[in-house]
Short mmCIF file of C-alpha atoms in Angstrom, two decimals:
data_model
loop_
_atom_site.label_atom_id
_atom_site.label_comp_id
_atom_site.label_asym_id
_atom_site.label_seq_id
_atom_site.Cartn_x
_atom_site.Cartn_y
_atom_site.Cartn_z
CA UNK A 1 -168.73 81.07 -104.15
CA UNK A 2 -171.84 81.87 -102.18
CA UNK A 3 -174.18 79.19 -100.96
CA UNK A 4 -177.60 79.97 -99.62
CA UNK A 5 -178.50 78.09 -96.47
CA UNK A 6 -181.93 78.52 -94.99
CA UNK A 7 -183.29 78.66 -91.47
CA UNK A 8 -185.79 75.83 -90.89
CA UNK A 9 -185.47 74.92 -94.57
CA UNK A 10 -186.41 78.43 -95.69
CA UNK A 11 -184.21 79.91 -98.40
CA UNK A 12 -182.66 83.28 -97.60
CA UNK A 13 -179.75 85.46 -98.57
CA UNK A 14 -178.61 89.04 -98.22
CA UNK A 15 -177.76 89.63 -101.87
CA UNK A 16 -180.33 91.65 -103.75
CA UNK A 17 -179.98 90.23 -107.25
CA UNK A 18 -182.42 89.09 -109.90
CA UNK A 19 -182.67 85.31 -109.45
CA UNK A 20 -184.10 82.89 -111.97
CA UNK A 21 -187.62 81.79 -111.17
CA UNK A 22 -190.18 79.87 -113.23
CA UNK A 23 -191.93 83.20 -113.82
CA UNK A 24 -188.72 85.14 -114.65
CA UNK A 25 -186.65 82.77 -116.78
CA UNK A 26 -184.49 85.53 -118.28
CA UNK A 27 -182.92 86.65 -115.02
CA UNK A 28 -179.15 86.58 -114.79
CA UNK A 29 -178.54 84.50 -111.65
CA UNK A 30 -179.58 80.91 -110.84
CA UNK A 31 -182.48 80.31 -108.51
CA UNK A 32 -181.63 79.76 -104.85
CA UNK A 33 -182.44 76.60 -103.00
CA UNK A 34 -181.08 73.75 -100.94
CA UNK A 35 -181.12 71.09 -103.65
CA UNK A 36 -177.41 71.36 -104.47
CA UNK A 37 -175.41 73.80 -102.39
CA UNK A 38 -172.16 73.35 -104.30
CA UNK A 39 -173.45 74.49 -107.69
CA UNK A 40 -174.83 77.87 -106.67
CA UNK A 41 -172.06 80.34 -107.36
CA UNK A 42 -172.31 84.09 -107.82
CA UNK A 43 -168.64 84.89 -107.30
CA UNK A 44 -167.07 83.00 -110.18
CA UNK A 45 -164.38 85.04 -111.85
CA UNK A 46 -162.51 84.92 -115.13
CA UNK A 47 -159.19 83.22 -114.44
CA UNK A 48 -157.53 83.64 -117.83
CA UNK A 49 -153.96 84.85 -117.64
CA UNK A 50 -150.67 85.20 -119.47
CA UNK A 51 -147.58 84.53 -117.37
CA UNK A 52 -143.94 85.24 -118.21
CA UNK A 53 -142.17 82.47 -116.31
CA UNK A 54 -138.50 83.15 -116.97
CA UNK A 55 -136.37 86.01 -118.25
CA UNK A 56 -132.59 85.60 -118.50
CA UNK A 57 -130.13 88.28 -119.51
CA UNK A 58 -126.53 87.24 -120.04
CA UNK A 59 -123.29 88.55 -121.44
CA UNK A 60 -120.31 86.50 -122.62
CA UNK A 61 -116.94 88.21 -122.83
CA UNK A 62 -115.43 88.13 -126.33
CA UNK A 63 -112.64 85.62 -126.94
CA UNK A 64 -110.08 88.38 -127.57
CA UNK A 65 -110.59 89.72 -124.03
CA UNK A 66 -110.54 86.21 -122.56
CA UNK A 67 -107.18 85.41 -124.20
CA UNK A 68 -105.60 88.33 -122.29
CA UNK A 69 -106.67 86.88 -118.92
CA UNK A 70 -105.94 83.25 -119.91
CA UNK A 71 -109.55 82.05 -119.78
CA UNK A 72 -111.60 80.01 -122.22
CA UNK A 73 -114.97 81.46 -121.25
CA UNK A 74 -116.65 83.98 -118.96
CA UNK A 75 -120.38 84.58 -118.89
CA UNK A 76 -122.32 86.80 -116.48
CA UNK A 77 -126.09 86.38 -116.19
CA UNK A 78 -129.16 87.56 -114.30
CA UNK A 79 -132.36 85.51 -114.30
CA UNK A 80 -135.81 86.14 -112.85
CA UNK A 81 -138.55 83.53 -112.53
CA UNK A 82 -142.26 84.47 -112.51
CA UNK A 83 -141.72 88.22 -113.05
CA UNK A 84 -145.06 89.08 -114.71
CA UNK A 85 -148.62 87.82 -114.73
CA UNK A 86 -151.14 89.62 -116.94
CA UNK A 87 -154.71 89.03 -115.80
CA UNK A 88 -157.90 90.73 -114.64
CA UNK A 89 -157.99 88.28 -111.72
CA UNK A 90 -158.18 90.11 -108.37
CA UNK A 91 -156.38 87.48 -106.28
CA UNK A 92 -152.63 87.15 -105.93
CA UNK A 93 -152.19 84.41 -108.55
CA UNK A 94 -154.73 82.93 -110.99
CA UNK A 95 -152.91 79.56 -110.90
CA UNK A 96 -153.70 79.08 -107.21
CA UNK A 97 -156.83 76.99 -106.72
CA UNK A 98 -158.97 77.55 -103.66
CA UNK A 99 -160.72 80.50 -102.09
CA UNK A 100 -158.41 81.01 -99.10
CA UNK A 101 -155.17 80.54 -101.01
CA UNK A 102 -155.95 83.03 -103.77
CA UNK A 103 -156.38 85.95 -101.36
CA UNK A 104 -152.97 85.97 -99.72
CA UNK A 105 -150.63 83.31 -101.05
CA UNK A 106 -148.82 82.77 -104.30
CA UNK A 107 -147.31 79.36 -104.89
CA UNK A 108 -145.13 80.84 -107.62
CA UNK A 109 -142.88 83.49 -106.00
CA UNK A 110 -140.61 85.79 -107.97
CA UNK A 111 -137.03 84.47 -107.75
CA UNK A 112 -133.90 86.38 -108.79
CA UNK A 113 -130.70 84.53 -109.66
CA UNK A 114 -127.36 85.92 -110.76
CA UNK A 115 -124.17 84.10 -111.53
CA UNK A 116 -121.00 83.51 -113.47
CA UNK A 117 -119.96 80.71 -115.80
CA UNK A 118 -116.18 80.38 -115.89
CA UNK A 119 -114.07 78.18 -118.17
CA UNK A 120 -110.32 77.85 -117.67
#
C-alpha cells in the first residue's frame, strides 16, 4: 500500500494517476490526504488462488507376491505437500499476509516424503 505523507501538511506524491476530487468524481483512484493514512491504497492486488496441498502416489504389492516372501503387506509411497498454487498473485504465496513476507518468504514450503509400509 502507498500512503501519501505531506511536508508541512501539504499533500504530495510521485505517482501520476487520476485521483478523485470533488470536481472529478469519476476518477479511478481515491483522493489523497492526511485524514486517514491507512485507507489509501493503490497497490492492492487480487489474492484469489487455488492450492493443491497434498498429492500421494502409492503402490501395494499384490497378495500373491507377498505370500512368496512371507509378508502380509508391502506398500511403497511418495507424497508431496504444497506442490502447486495457481494464482495471478506476484508474491511468493498468496496465503502469506504482510508486505515484507509476501516478497521473499513462503510459510508453506514444498515437502517431499517417501516411505514403506510393511506388515509381517
